[in-house]
mmCIF file of C-alpha atoms in Angstrom:
data_model
loop_
_atom_site.group_PDB
_atom_site.id
_atom_site.type_symbol
_atom_site.label_atom_id
_atom_site.label_comp_id
_atom_site.label_asym_id
_atom_site.label_seq_id
_atom_site.Cartn_x
_atom_site.Cartn_y
_atom_site.Cartn_z
ATOM 1 C CA TRP A 41 0.000 0.000 0.000
ATOM 2 C CA MET A 42 1.016 3.607 -0.627
ATOM 3 C CA GLU A 43 0.889 6.381 1.959
ATOM 4 C CA ASN A 44 -2.680 7.468 2.867
ATOM 5 C CA ASP A 45 -3.993 4.431 0.959
ATOM 6 C CA ASP A 46 -3.716 6.453 -2.260
ATOM 7 C CA ALA A 47 -2.693 3.420 -4.257
ATOM 8 C CA VAL A 48 -1.640 -0.186 -4.031
ATOM 9 C CA ILE A 49 1.255 -1.852 -5.868
ATOM 10 C CA ILE A 50 0.394 -5.276 -7.284
ATOM 11 C CA ASN A 51 2.556 -7.870 -9.005
ATOM 12 C CA SER A 52 1.705 -9.259 -12.377
ATOM 13 C CA LYS A 53 3.634 -12.282 -13.582
ATOM 14 C CA TYR A 54 6.459 -9.975 -14.637
ATOM 15 C CA ASP A 55 5.849 -6.245 -14.009
ATOM 16 C CA LEU A 56 4.675 -4.123 -11.052
ATOM 17 C CA TYR A 57 1.483 -2.098 -11.400
ATOM 18 C CA LYS A 58 0.321 0.826 -9.290
ATOM 19 C CA PHE A 59 -3.469 0.927 -8.957
ATOM 20 C CA TYR A 60 -4.944 4.229 -7.727
ATOM 21 C CA THR A 61 -7.752 3.947 -5.196
ATOM 22 C CA GLY A 62 -9.350 7.342 -5.900
ATOM 23 C CA ARG A 63 -9.251 7.472 -9.706
ATOM 24 C CA GLY A 64 -11.681 4.843 -10.826
ATOM 25 C CA ASN A 65 -9.890 2.018 -12.554
ATOM 26 C CA SER A 66 -6.706 3.896 -13.436
ATOM 27 C CA PHE A 67 -3.334 2.239 -13.053
ATOM 28 C CA VAL A 68 0.231 2.529 -14.304
ATOM 29 C CA ASN A 69 2.999 0.031 -14.981
ATOM 30 C CA ILE A 70 5.785 1.448 -12.791
ATOM 31 C CA THR A 71 8.446 -0.968 -14.071
ATOM 32 C CA GLY A 72 7.795 0.341 -17.566
ATOM 33 C CA GLY A 73 7.077 -2.853 -19.418
ATOM 34 C CA GLU A 74 10.655 -4.089 -19.284
ATOM 35 C CA VAL A 75 9.243 -7.573 -19.690
ATOM 36 C CA LEU A 76 8.429 -6.857 -23.320
ATOM 37 C CA ALA A 77 12.086 -6.380 -24.136
ATOM 38 C CA ARG A 78 13.857 -8.836 -21.842
ATOM 39 C CA VAL A 79 11.252 -11.098 -20.170
ATOM 40 C CA VAL A 80 12.173 -10.264 -16.603
ATOM 41 C CA SER A 81 9.993 -10.546 -13.477
ATOM 42 C CA PHE A 82 10.240 -7.883 -10.776
ATOM 43 C CA ARG A 83 9.446 -8.153 -7.078
ATOM 44 C CA VAL A 84 9.743 -5.538 -4.336
ATOM 45 C CA ARG A 85 12.226 -6.280 -1.560
ATOM 46 C CA LYS A 86 11.129 -4.363 1.546
ATOM 47 C CA LEU A 87 14.195 -3.032 3.348
ATOM 48 C CA ASP A 88 12.253 -1.899 6.411
ATOM 49 C CA PRO A 89 10.218 -4.845 7.746
ATOM 50 C CA GLU A 90 8.298 -2.568 10.127
ATOM 51 C CA ALA A 91 7.026 -0.202 7.424
ATOM 52 C CA VAL A 92 3.296 -0.591 6.754
ATOM 53 C CA TYR A 93 3.193 1.480 3.539
ATOM 54 C CA PHE A 94 5.407 2.968 0.839
ATOM 55 C CA LYS A 95 6.001 6.706 0.846
ATOM 56 C CA LYS A 96 5.571 9.103 -2.042
ATOM 57 C CA ASN A 97 8.649 9.243 -4.276
ATOM 58 C CA GLU A 98 10.200 6.374 -2.359
ATOM 59 C CA THR A 99 12.960 4.403 -4.038
ATOM 60 C CA LEU A 100 12.191 0.692 -4.038
ATOM 61 C CA VAL A 101 14.758 -2.089 -4.347
ATOM 62 C CA LEU A 102 13.593 -4.798 -6.737
ATOM 63 C CA THR A 103 14.806 -8.325 -7.173
ATOM 64 C CA ALA A 104 14.474 -9.482 -10.748
ATOM 65 C CA VAL A 105 14.773 -12.832 -12.490
ATOM 66 C CA TYR A 106 15.423 -13.080 -16.214
ATOM 67 C CA ASP A 107 13.019 -15.721 -17.468
ATOM 68 C CA LYS A 108 15.110 -16.824 -20.455
ATOM 69 C CA THR A 109 18.669 -16.480 -19.141
ATOM 70 C CA LYS A 110 18.048 -17.065 -15.388
ATOM 71 C CA GLU A 111 20.156 -14.219 -13.984
ATOM 72 C CA ASN A 112 18.950 -12.792 -10.649
ATOM 73 C CA VAL A 113 19.484 -9.018 -10.764
ATOM 74 C CA LEU A 114 18.819 -6.017 -8.494
ATOM 75 C CA TYR A 115 17.039 -2.887 -9.733
ATOM 76 C CA THR A 116 15.474 0.240 -8.259
ATOM 77 C CA CYS A 117 12.336 2.097 -9.202
ATOM 78 C CA ASN A 118 10.441 5.097 -7.846
ATOM 79 C CA THR A 119 6.911 4.755 -6.526
ATOM 80 C CA ASP A 120 5.871 7.892 -8.474
ATOM 81 C CA ALA A 121 7.759 7.312 -11.725
ATOM 82 C CA ILE A 122 7.914 4.836 -14.556
ATOM 83 C CA GLY A 123 10.931 2.708 -15.348
ATOM 84 C CA VAL A 124 13.756 0.938 -13.540
ATOM 85 C CA ASP A 125 17.465 1.519 -12.964
ATOM 86 C CA THR A 126 20.031 -1.231 -12.625
ATOM 87 C CA LEU A 127 21.686 -1.572 -9.231
ATOM 88 C CA ILE A 128 23.787 -4.624 -9.940
ATOM 89 C CA TYR A 129 23.872 -7.066 -12.839
ATOM 90 C CA ASP A 130 25.986 -10.188 -13.138
ATOM 91 C CA LYS A 131 25.583 -13.861 -13.948
ATOM 92 C CA LYS A 132 24.933 -14.491 -10.262
ATOM 93 C CA ARG A 133 22.096 -14.737 -7.787
ATOM 94 C CA PHE A 134 21.711 -11.844 -5.339
ATOM 95 C CA ARG A 135 19.615 -11.795 -2.164
ATOM 96 C CA ILE A 136 19.105 -8.877 0.192
ATOM 97 C CA VAL A 137 19.703 -9.994 3.787
ATOM 98 C CA GLU A 138 19.122 -6.829 5.817
ATOM 99 C CA LYS A 139 19.466 -3.046 5.815
ATOM 100 C CA ALA A 140 21.100 -1.361 8.789
ATOM 101 C CA ARG A 141 18.503 0.511 10.838
ATOM 102 C CA SER A 142 20.471 3.740 11.254
ATOM 103 C CA ALA A 143 23.159 3.618 8.583
ATOM 104 C CA ASN A 144 23.394 3.436 4.798
ATOM 105 C CA ARG A 145 24.530 -0.168 4.816
ATOM 106 C CA ILE A 146 22.908 -3.110 3.086
ATOM 107 C CA PHE A 147 23.921 -6.715 3.646
ATOM 108 C CA PHE A 148 23.402 -9.142 0.793
ATOM 109 C CA THR A 149 24.589 -12.489 -0.529
ATOM 110 C CA ARG A 150 26.001 -13.312 -3.934
ATOM 111 C CA GLU A 151 26.168 -16.833 -5.317
ATOM 112 C CA ASP A 152 26.262 -19.082 -8.329
ATOM 113 C CA TYR A 153 26.662 -22.818 -8.836
ATOM 114 C CA ASN A 154 30.249 -22.819 -7.557
ATOM 115 C CA GLU A 155 30.323 -19.638 -5.460
ATOM 116 C CA PHE A 156 29.183 -19.999 -1.853
ATOM 117 C CA PRO A 157 26.602 -17.329 -0.808
ATOM 118 C CA ASP A 158 28.916 -15.332 1.445
ATOM 119 C CA ILE A 159 27.661 -12.135 3.064
ATOM 120 C CA TRP A 160 28.626 -8.857 1.421
ATOM 121 C CA VAL A 161 28.073 -5.256 2.489
ATOM 122 C CA THR A 162 27.435 -2.170 0.381
ATOM 123 C CA ASP A 163 25.507 1.107 0.473
ATOM 124 C CA SER A 164 22.318 2.029 -1.373
ATOM 125 C CA THR A 165 24.236 2.713 -4.594
ATOM 126 C CA PHE A 166 25.818 -0.743 -4.755
ATOM 127 C CA LYS A 167 28.899 0.903 -6.297
ATOM 128 C CA LYS A 168 31.370 -0.405 -3.732
ATOM 129 C CA MET A 169 30.896 -3.893 -2.326
ATOM 130 C CA HIS A 170 32.932 -5.723 0.278
ATOM 131 C CA ARG A 171 32.770 -9.405 1.136
ATOM 132 C CA LEU A 172 32.507 -10.020 4.885
ATOM 133 C CA THR A 173 32.681 -13.830 5.067
ATOM 134 C CA ASP A 174 34.647 -16.637 3.445
ATOM 135 C CA VAL A 175 32.740 -19.660 4.669
ATOM 136 C CA ASN A 176 33.868 -22.343 2.233
ATOM 137 C CA PRO A 177 37.528 -21.856 1.242
ATOM 138 C CA GLN A 178 37.926 -25.650 1.008
ATOM 139 C CA MET A 179 35.818 -25.573 -2.174
ATOM 140 C CA LYS A 180 38.968 -24.708 -4.113
ATOM 141 C CA GLU A 181 40.288 -28.214 -3.422
ATOM 142 C CA PHE A 182 37.476 -29.988 -5.288
ATOM 143 C CA LEU A 183 36.408 -30.478 -8.902
ATOM 144 C CA TRP A 184 33.095 -28.649 -8.850
ATOM 145 C CA GLY A 185 32.051 -28.781 -12.495
ATOM 146 C CA THR A 186 30.663 -26.049 -14.749
ATOM 147 C CA PRO A 187 26.971 -25.189 -15.356
ATOM 148 C CA GLU A 188 25.566 -24.374 -18.782
ATOM 149 C CA LEU A 189 22.031 -23.364 -19.789
ATOM 150 C CA VAL A 190 20.495 -25.554 -22.494
ATOM 151 C CA ASN A 191 17.621 -24.606 -24.826
ATOM 152 C CA TRP A 192 15.805 -26.985 -27.147
ATOM 153 C CA THR A 193 12.445 -27.602 -28.840
ATOM 154 C CA ASP A 194 10.448 -30.796 -28.313
ATOM 155 C CA ASP A 195 8.450 -32.810 -30.841
ATOM 156 C CA LEU A 196 5.363 -30.624 -30.326
ATOM 157 C CA GLY A 197 7.274 -27.409 -31.000
ATOM 158 C CA GLU A 198 7.372 -26.497 -27.299
ATOM 159 C CA LYS A 199 10.428 -24.444 -26.345
ATOM 160 C CA LEU A 200 12.140 -25.945 -23.299
ATOM 161 C CA GLN A 201 15.049 -25.181 -21.024
ATOM 162 C CA GLY A 202 17.264 -26.991 -18.574
ATOM 163 C CA TYR A 203 20.868 -26.942 -17.570
ATOM 164 C CA ILE A 204 23.804 -29.280 -17.456
ATOM 165 C CA ILE A 205 26.800 -29.583 -15.161
ATOM 166 C CA LYS A 206 29.867 -30.406 -17.215
ATOM 167 C CA PRO A 207 32.937 -32.071 -15.706
ATOM 168 C CA GLU A 208 35.609 -29.632 -14.556
ATOM 169 C CA ASN A 209 38.060 -30.567 -17.326
ATOM 170 C CA PHE A 210 35.407 -30.906 -20.025
ATOM 171 C CA ASP A 211 36.716 -32.092 -23.394
ATOM 172 C CA PRO A 212 34.400 -31.066 -26.294
ATOM 173 C CA ALA A 213 35.809 -33.892 -28.411
ATOM 174 C CA LYS A 214 34.666 -36.513 -25.902
ATOM 175 C CA ARG A 215 31.195 -37.905 -25.226
ATOM 176 C CA TYR A 216 30.251 -38.375 -21.587
ATOM 177 C CA PRO A 217 27.847 -40.581 -19.640
ATOM 178 C CA VAL A 218 24.799 -38.570 -18.593
ATOM 179 C CA VAL A 219 22.579 -38.782 -15.523
ATOM 180 C CA VAL A 220 19.225 -36.982 -15.765
ATOM 181 C CA TYR A 221 17.900 -35.530 -12.504
ATOM 182 C CA PHE A 222 14.602 -33.635 -12.586
ATOM 183 C CA TYR A 223 11.556 -32.460 -10.684
ATOM 184 C CA GLU A 224 9.154 -30.339 -12.742
ATOM 185 C CA ARG A 225 11.375 -27.284 -13.487
ATOM 186 C CA TYR A 226 14.963 -26.813 -12.383
ATOM 187 C CA SER A 227 16.298 -24.312 -14.938
ATOM 188 C CA ASP A 228 15.573 -21.339 -12.648
ATOM 189 C CA MET A 229 18.198 -22.774 -10.270
ATOM 190 C CA LEU A 230 21.047 -22.315 -12.750
ATOM 191 C CA TYR A 231 22.727 -19.670 -10.566
ATOM 192 C CA TYR A 232 21.910 -21.231 -7.191
ATOM 193 C CA PHE A 233 24.834 -22.441 -5.117
ATOM 194 C CA SER A 234 24.919 -26.214 -5.092
ATOM 195 C CA GLN A 235 25.373 -27.424 -1.544
ATOM 196 C CA PRO A 236 26.979 -30.908 -1.530
ATOM 197 C CA TYR A 237 24.532 -33.469 -0.188
ATOM 198 C CA THR A 238 24.536 -37.155 0.672
ATOM 199 C CA GLY A 239 21.200 -38.891 0.354
ATOM 200 C CA HIS A 240 18.125 -39.077 -1.850
ATOM 201 C CA ARG A 241 19.022 -36.285 -4.239
ATOM 202 C CA LEU A 242 21.937 -35.561 -6.463
ATOM 203 C CA CYS A 243 25.396 -34.510 -5.318
ATOM 204 C CA TRP A 244 26.396 -32.634 -8.475
ATOM 205 C CA GLN A 245 30.056 -32.368 -7.486
ATOM 206 C CA GLN A 246 30.502 -36.105 -6.926
ATOM 207 C CA TYR A 247 29.261 -36.994 -10.393
ATOM 208 C CA ALA A 248 30.885 -34.079 -12.239
ATOM 209 C CA GLY A 249 34.140 -34.926 -10.487
ATOM 210 C CA ASP A 250 33.890 -38.491 -11.801
ATOM 211 C CA GLY A 251 33.344 -37.661 -15.443
ATOM 212 C CA TYR A 252 29.541 -37.546 -15.652
ATOM 213 C CA ILE A 253 27.403 -34.843 -17.214
ATOM 214 C CA MET A 254 24.376 -34.021 -15.068
ATOM 215 C CA PHE A 255 21.241 -32.890 -16.929
ATOM 216 C CA MET A 256 18.397 -31.047 -15.168
ATOM 217 C CA PRO A 257 15.613 -30.574 -17.764
ATOM 218 C CA ASP A 258 12.325 -28.720 -17.319
ATOM 219 C CA VAL A 259 9.056 -30.576 -17.910
ATOM 220 C CA LYS A 260 5.954 -28.824 -19.238
ATOM 221 C CA TYR A 261 2.917 -30.952 -18.457
ATOM 222 C CA LYS A 262 -0.253 -31.694 -20.363
ATOM 223 C CA VAL A 263 -3.251 -32.475 -18.144
ATOM 224 C CA GLY A 264 -4.170 -36.140 -18.452
ATOM 225 C CA ALA A 265 -0.701 -37.152 -19.633
ATOM 226 C CA PRO A 266 1.913 -36.429 -16.932
ATOM 227 C CA GLY A 267 4.039 -39.461 -17.771
ATOM 228 C CA GLU A 268 4.020 -38.781 -21.494
ATOM 229 C CA SER A 269 4.836 -35.122 -20.839
ATOM 230 C CA ALA A 270 7.983 -36.083 -18.948
ATOM 231 C CA LEU A 271 8.943 -38.569 -21.658
ATOM 232 C CA ARG A 272 8.516 -36.000 -24.425
ATOM 233 C CA CYS A 273 10.405 -33.180 -22.706
ATOM 234 C CA ILE A 274 13.281 -35.231 -21.310
ATOM 235 C CA THR A 275 13.990 -37.455 -24.288
ATOM 236 C CA SER A 276 13.936 -34.482 -26.676
ATOM 237 C CA GLY A 277 16.426 -32.715 -24.394
ATOM 238 C CA LEU A 278 18.679 -35.760 -24.400
ATOM 239 C CA ARG A 279 18.581 -35.969 -28.194
ATOM 240 C CA HIS A 280 19.662 -32.328 -28.201
ATOM 241 C CA LEU A 281 22.644 -33.132 -25.941
ATOM 242 C CA VAL A 282 23.601 -36.018 -28.210
ATOM 243 C CA GLY A 283 23.373 -33.657 -31.184
ATOM 244 C CA LEU A 284 25.690 -31.179 -29.436
ATOM 245 C CA GLY A 285 28.276 -33.942 -29.131
ATOM 246 C CA TYR A 286 28.153 -33.915 -25.307
ATOM 247 C CA ALA A 287 26.274 -37.107 -24.469
ATOM 248 C CA ASP A 288 27.144 -40.772 -24.988
ATOM 249 C CA SER A 289 23.822 -42.124 -26.214
ATOM 250 C CA ALA A 290 24.748 -45.592 -24.929
ATOM 251 C CA ALA A 291 25.335 -44.364 -21.365
ATOM 252 C CA ILE A 292 22.307 -42.359 -20.179
ATOM 253 C CA GLY A 293 20.717 -42.818 -16.757
ATOM 254 C CA VAL A 294 17.744 -41.173 -15.067
ATOM 255 C CA TRP A 295 17.090 -40.510 -11.397
ATOM 256 C CA GLY A 296 13.901 -39.207 -9.812
ATOM 257 C CA HIS A 297 12.322 -39.088 -6.382
ATOM 258 C CA SER A 298 8.644 -38.962 -5.384
ATOM 259 C CA TRP A 299 6.828 -37.164 -8.230
ATOM 260 C CA SER A 300 9.831 -37.526 -10.529
ATOM 261 C CA GLY A 301 10.389 -41.056 -9.220
ATOM 262 C CA TYR A 302 6.970 -41.927 -10.613
ATOM 263 C CA GLN A 303 7.843 -40.359 -13.970
ATOM 264 C CA THR A 304 11.109 -42.295 -14.043
ATOM 265 C CA ALA A 305 9.254 -45.576 -13.531
ATOM 266 C CA TYR A 306 6.831 -44.574 -16.297
ATOM 267 C CA MET A 307 9.446 -43.543 -18.852
ATOM 268 C CA ILE A 308 11.409 -46.782 -18.838
ATOM 269 C CA ASN A 309 8.265 -48.529 -20.112
ATOM 270 C CA ARG A 310 8.124 -46.235 -23.140
ATOM 271 C CA THR A 311 11.743 -45.850 -24.258
ATOM 272 C CA ASN A 312 14.995 -47.781 -24.263
ATOM 273 C CA MET A 313 17.045 -44.580 -24.184
ATOM 274 C CA PHE A 314 17.946 -45.084 -20.510
ATOM 275 C CA LYS A 315 20.492 -47.732 -19.532
ATOM 276 C CA ALA A 316 19.804 -47.391 -15.784
ATOM 277 C CA ALA A 317 17.043 -45.788 -13.725
ATOM 278 C CA VAL A 318 16.591 -44.889 -10.037
ATOM 279 C CA ALA A 319 13.092 -44.213 -8.667
ATOM 280 C CA GLY A 320 12.685 -43.213 -5.032
ATOM 281 C CA ALA A 321 9.319 -43.182 -3.207
ATOM 282 C CA THR A 322 7.500 -43.811 -6.463
ATOM 283 C CA VAL A 323 3.834 -44.329 -7.241
ATOM 284 C CA GLY A 324 3.458 -47.466 -9.315
ATOM 285 C CA ASN A 325 -0.312 -47.758 -9.657
ATOM 286 C CA MET A 326 -2.492 -44.664 -9.809
ATOM 287 C CA THR A 327 -5.692 -46.696 -9.590
ATOM 288 C CA SER A 328 -4.813 -48.065 -6.144
ATOM 289 C CA ALA A 329 -3.082 -44.869 -4.962
ATOM 290 C CA TYR A 330 -6.124 -42.726 -5.819
ATOM 291 C CA SER A 331 -8.195 -43.705 -2.770
ATOM 292 C CA GLY A 332 -5.273 -43.905 -0.347
ATOM 293 C CA LEU A 333 -4.254 -41.365 2.278
ATOM 294 C CA ARG A 334 -1.424 -38.916 2.693
ATOM 295 C CA HIS A 335 -0.753 -39.954 6.261
ATOM 296 C CA GLU A 336 1.124 -36.820 7.309
ATOM 297 C CA SER A 337 -2.008 -34.710 6.689
ATOM 298 C CA GLY A 338 -4.829 -37.255 6.696
ATOM 299 C CA ARG A 339 -5.990 -35.995 3.303
ATOM 300 C CA ALA A 340 -7.333 -38.381 0.706
ATOM 301 C CA ARG A 341 -4.958 -38.685 -2.229
ATOM 302 C CA GLN A 342 -7.858 -38.134 -4.653
ATOM 303 C CA PHE A 343 -7.318 -34.352 -4.771
ATOM 304 C CA GLN A 344 -3.760 -34.869 -5.981
ATOM 305 C CA TYR A 345 -4.877 -36.786 -9.057
ATOM 306 C CA GLU A 346 -7.975 -34.812 -9.924
ATOM 307 C CA HIS A 347 -6.551 -31.282 -9.737
ATOM 308 C CA GLY A 348 -3.130 -31.447 -8.091
ATOM 309 C CA GLN A 349 0.413 -32.354 -9.018
ATOM 310 C CA SER A 350 -0.461 -35.680 -10.640
ATOM 311 C CA ARG A 351 -2.463 -33.795 -13.286
ATOM 312 C CA ILE A 352 -4.856 -36.539 -14.370
ATOM 313 C CA GLY A 353 -7.648 -33.968 -14.388
ATOM 314 C CA GLY A 354 -10.603 -36.238 -13.571
ATOM 315 C CA THR A 355 -11.923 -38.881 -11.230
ATOM 316 C CA LEU A 356 -11.125 -42.581 -11.349
ATOM 317 C CA TRP A 357 -14.537 -43.170 -12.948
ATOM 318 C CA ASP A 358 -14.634 -40.524 -15.657
ATOM 319 C CA SER A 359 -10.908 -40.722 -16.532
ATOM 320 C CA LEU A 360 -10.070 -44.379 -15.872
ATOM 321 C CA ALA A 361 -8.096 -44.731 -19.107
ATOM 322 C CA ASN A 362 -5.766 -41.902 -18.047
ATOM 323 C CA TYR A 363 -5.160 -43.540 -14.659
ATOM 324 C CA ILE A 364 -4.242 -46.816 -16.334
ATOM 325 C CA ASP A 365 -2.173 -45.261 -19.145
ATOM 326 C CA ASN A 366 -0.126 -43.240 -16.640
ATOM 327 C CA SER A 367 0.474 -46.098 -14.171
ATOM 328 C CA PRO A 368 3.914 -47.715 -14.542
ATOM 329 C CA ILE A 369 2.798 -51.229 -13.572
ATOM 330 C CA PHE A 370 0.472 -51.520 -16.569
ATOM 331 C CA GLY A 371 3.362 -50.973 -18.953
ATOM 332 C CA ALA A 372 6.006 -52.838 -16.970
ATOM 333 C CA ASN A 373 6.067 -55.682 -19.504
ATOM 334 C CA LYS A 374 7.739 -53.287 -21.968
ATOM 335 C CA ALA A 375 10.536 -52.158 -19.630
ATOM 336 C CA ARG A 376 14.111 -52.952 -20.678
ATOM 337 C CA THR A 377 15.980 -50.647 -18.287
ATOM 338 C CA PRO A 378 17.537 -51.873 -15.013
ATOM 339 C CA LEU A 379 15.555 -50.201 -12.225
ATOM 340 C CA LEU A 380 16.586 -49.399 -8.653
ATOM 341 C CA ILE A 381 13.634 -48.594 -6.358
ATOM 342 C CA MET A 382 13.939 -47.013 -2.891
ATOM 343 C CA ALA A 383 11.277 -46.730 -0.190
ATOM 344 C CA GLY A 384 11.130 -45.902 3.490
ATOM 345 C CA ASP A 385 8.593 -48.082 5.288
ATOM 346 C CA GLU A 386 7.336 -45.137 7.384
ATOM 347 C CA ASP A 387 6.670 -42.857 4.388
ATOM 348 C CA GLN A 388 3.795 -40.521 5.288
ATOM 349 C CA MET A 389 3.465 -38.963 1.820
ATOM 350 C CA VAL A 390 3.680 -41.799 -0.723
ATOM 351 C CA PRO A 391 2.615 -45.198 0.677
ATOM 352 C CA TRP A 392 5.591 -47.506 0.385
ATOM 353 C CA GLN A 393 3.222 -50.224 -0.790
ATOM 354 C CA GLN A 394 3.244 -48.354 -4.112
ATOM 355 C CA SER A 395 6.923 -49.180 -4.503
ATOM 356 C CA ILE A 396 6.136 -52.783 -3.620
ATOM 357 C CA GLU A 397 3.505 -52.921 -6.367
ATOM 358 C CA ILE A 398 5.878 -51.887 -9.113
ATOM 359 C CA TYR A 399 8.705 -54.029 -7.720
ATOM 360 C CA LEU A 400 6.569 -57.168 -7.660
ATOM 361 C CA ALA A 401 5.256 -56.400 -11.135
ATOM 362 C CA MET A 402 8.801 -56.084 -12.453
ATOM 363 C CA ARG A 403 9.961 -59.261 -10.707
ATOM 364 C CA ARG A 404 6.917 -61.230 -11.900
ATOM 365 C CA LEU A 405 7.867 -60.172 -15.421
ATOM 366 C CA GLU A 406 11.493 -61.223 -14.746
ATOM 367 C CA LYS A 407 12.802 -57.704 -15.234
ATOM 368 C CA ASN A 408 16.052 -56.375 -13.779
ATOM 369 C CA CYS A 409 14.762 -54.595 -10.670
ATOM 370 C CA ILE A 410 16.206 -54.054 -7.181
ATOM 371 C CA PHE A 411 14.228 -52.823 -4.172
ATOM 372 C CA LEU A 412 15.916 -50.943 -1.309
ATOM 373 C CA GLN A 413 13.775 -50.779 1.831
ATOM 374 C CA TYR A 414 14.965 -48.571 4.702
ATOM 375 C CA HIS A 415 13.455 -49.500 8.066
ATOM 376 C CA GLY A 416 11.823 -46.712 10.043
ATOM 377 C CA GLU A 417 12.505 -44.062 7.412
ATOM 378 C CA PRO A 418 9.975 -41.534 6.003
ATOM 379 C CA HIS A 419 9.725 -40.093 2.466
ATOM 380 C CA TRP A 420 13.494 -40.206 2.127
ATOM 381 C CA PRO A 421 16.255 -41.598 4.362
ATOM 382 C CA GLU A 422 17.017 -39.204 7.220
ATOM 383 C CA LYS A 423 19.439 -41.238 9.329
ATOM 384 C CA TYR A 424 22.935 -40.525 8.083
ATOM 385 C CA PRO A 425 24.017 -44.202 7.737
ATOM 386 C CA ASN A 426 20.989 -44.819 5.512
ATOM 387 C CA ARG A 427 21.540 -41.626 3.507
ATOM 388 C CA LEU A 428 25.142 -42.650 2.924
ATOM 389 C CA ASP A 429 24.187 -46.209 2.022
ATOM 390 C CA TYR A 430 21.589 -45.021 -0.509
ATOM 391 C CA ALA A 431 23.913 -42.441 -2.097
ATOM 392 C CA LYS A 432 26.697 -45.041 -2.452
ATOM 393 C CA LYS A 433 24.353 -47.596 -3.973
ATOM 394 C CA ILE A 434 23.010 -45.124 -6.527
ATOM 395 C CA LYS A 435 26.541 -44.221 -7.604
ATOM 396 C CA GLU A 436 27.550 -47.884 -7.833
ATOM 397 C CA PHE A 437 24.369 -48.635 -9.787
ATOM 398 C CA PHE A 438 25.107 -45.959 -12.388
ATOM 399 C CA ASP A 439 28.785 -46.897 -12.529
ATOM 400 C CA THR A 440 27.792 -50.505 -13.245
ATOM 401 C CA TYR A 441 25.412 -49.760 -16.095
ATOM 402 C CA LEU A 442 26.775 -46.500 -17.525
ATOM 403 C CA LYS A 443 30.516 -47.063 -17.088
ATOM 404 C CA ASP A 444 30.647 -50.860 -17.309
ATOM 405 C CA LYS A 445 32.356 -51.184 -13.938
ATOM 406 C CA PRO A 446 32.132 -54.568 -12.182
ATOM 407 C CA ALA A 447 28.827 -54.927 -10.344
ATOM 408 C CA PRO A 448 29.086 -54.915 -6.535
ATOM 409 C CA GLU A 449 27.780 -57.865 -4.543
ATOM 410 C CA TRP A 450 24.515 -56.163 -3.545
ATOM 411 C CA ILE A 451 23.540 -55.868 -7.224
ATOM 412 C CA LEU A 452 24.467 -59.472 -8.001
ATOM 413 C CA ASP A 453 23.029 -61.231 -4.944
ATOM 414 C CA GLY A 454 20.886 -58.981 -2.795
ATOM 415 C CA VAL A 455 19.424 -60.078 0.538
ATOM 416 C CA GLU A 456 16.262 -61.934 1.490
ATOM 417 C CA TYR A 457 13.265 -60.091 2.900
ATOM 418 C CA LYS A 458 13.189 -60.499 6.669
ATOM 419 C CA GLY A 459 10.036 -58.621 7.547
ATOM 420 C CA LYS A 460 9.251 -55.000 8.307
#
């Protein structure tokens, strides 16, 4: 709100509009339609958390994200003018932390994939900046890899984006094994610092340091066909990487968890492009999952399929064909890809029985499928020994099938089920 309730500033998808309360329906685009030229979204960053309104002729600090190139930039604009001025622009991500209460000092962080978000200090002009912390100097001792934005067009003419992490000493004359890791849309995270992690999601540095290319593609979904949407977007992106000369088409793996774990299990029934697949906490059968519960909230899972993330768009009775077509177990007879499934037997979000359904379907069909069950764990392993065990097994699984390394004993023999 503006002073005296004269106007209110409202976000659109990209620009900021000032709507006047005393002039009928009049309004003005105070960021000046910058989106038309550069496709950038602006948001106000309040520097005084106790302020309840903006003053006349006040200078606002704006965070901005470039939709096509992913830079996170800082701008200013005036509440009673049109247009923006650049405060700081770089291929980085900037976040305002705090403004000093009684001094012209602003604390902010700056980061990218391989720059830790240390705290910096500047004044309102952002002309002179000084770094205050150096939290992760040990990063210099590791092969971190290099990010690169990727643009391609799928078979329907849809323009898509994603990014890759190339090995530190990338050789453009060499083709590399690729591991796909995805969850709806990751391209906006191109300039986010990648914190090393051991567990259910990717540790970019570990794989880039061992000669893998990591590929994080965006998926644009069509209601009623979530599995096919993932297949279309991801496989077209991989063909693009092969065309660039980056990817070894005979050494491509895919790894997803939860929602993307389901899509992973679906895709291996529809393509032989993947030589290994990892699906954590996956739904295998939408028809049986539909009337289950999300135990952490007590909500019926029906909402998720009808108008939520699963995007079927109808009930089990008026859209039964979509439930069957999008359920991995009904196409499991066509799978040719070795599959590693993970489930925690105390999962409150995706019933672990869903993983059992797809595992038993794959085993009944004599497919190459391994099931990792972690006792007493929720949606992903939280106990460090289990996180470490899972991360090691995923790496060994990909090394076996994408790098032709000797298979470890757990892949060859496994262990018998001994009860929950």
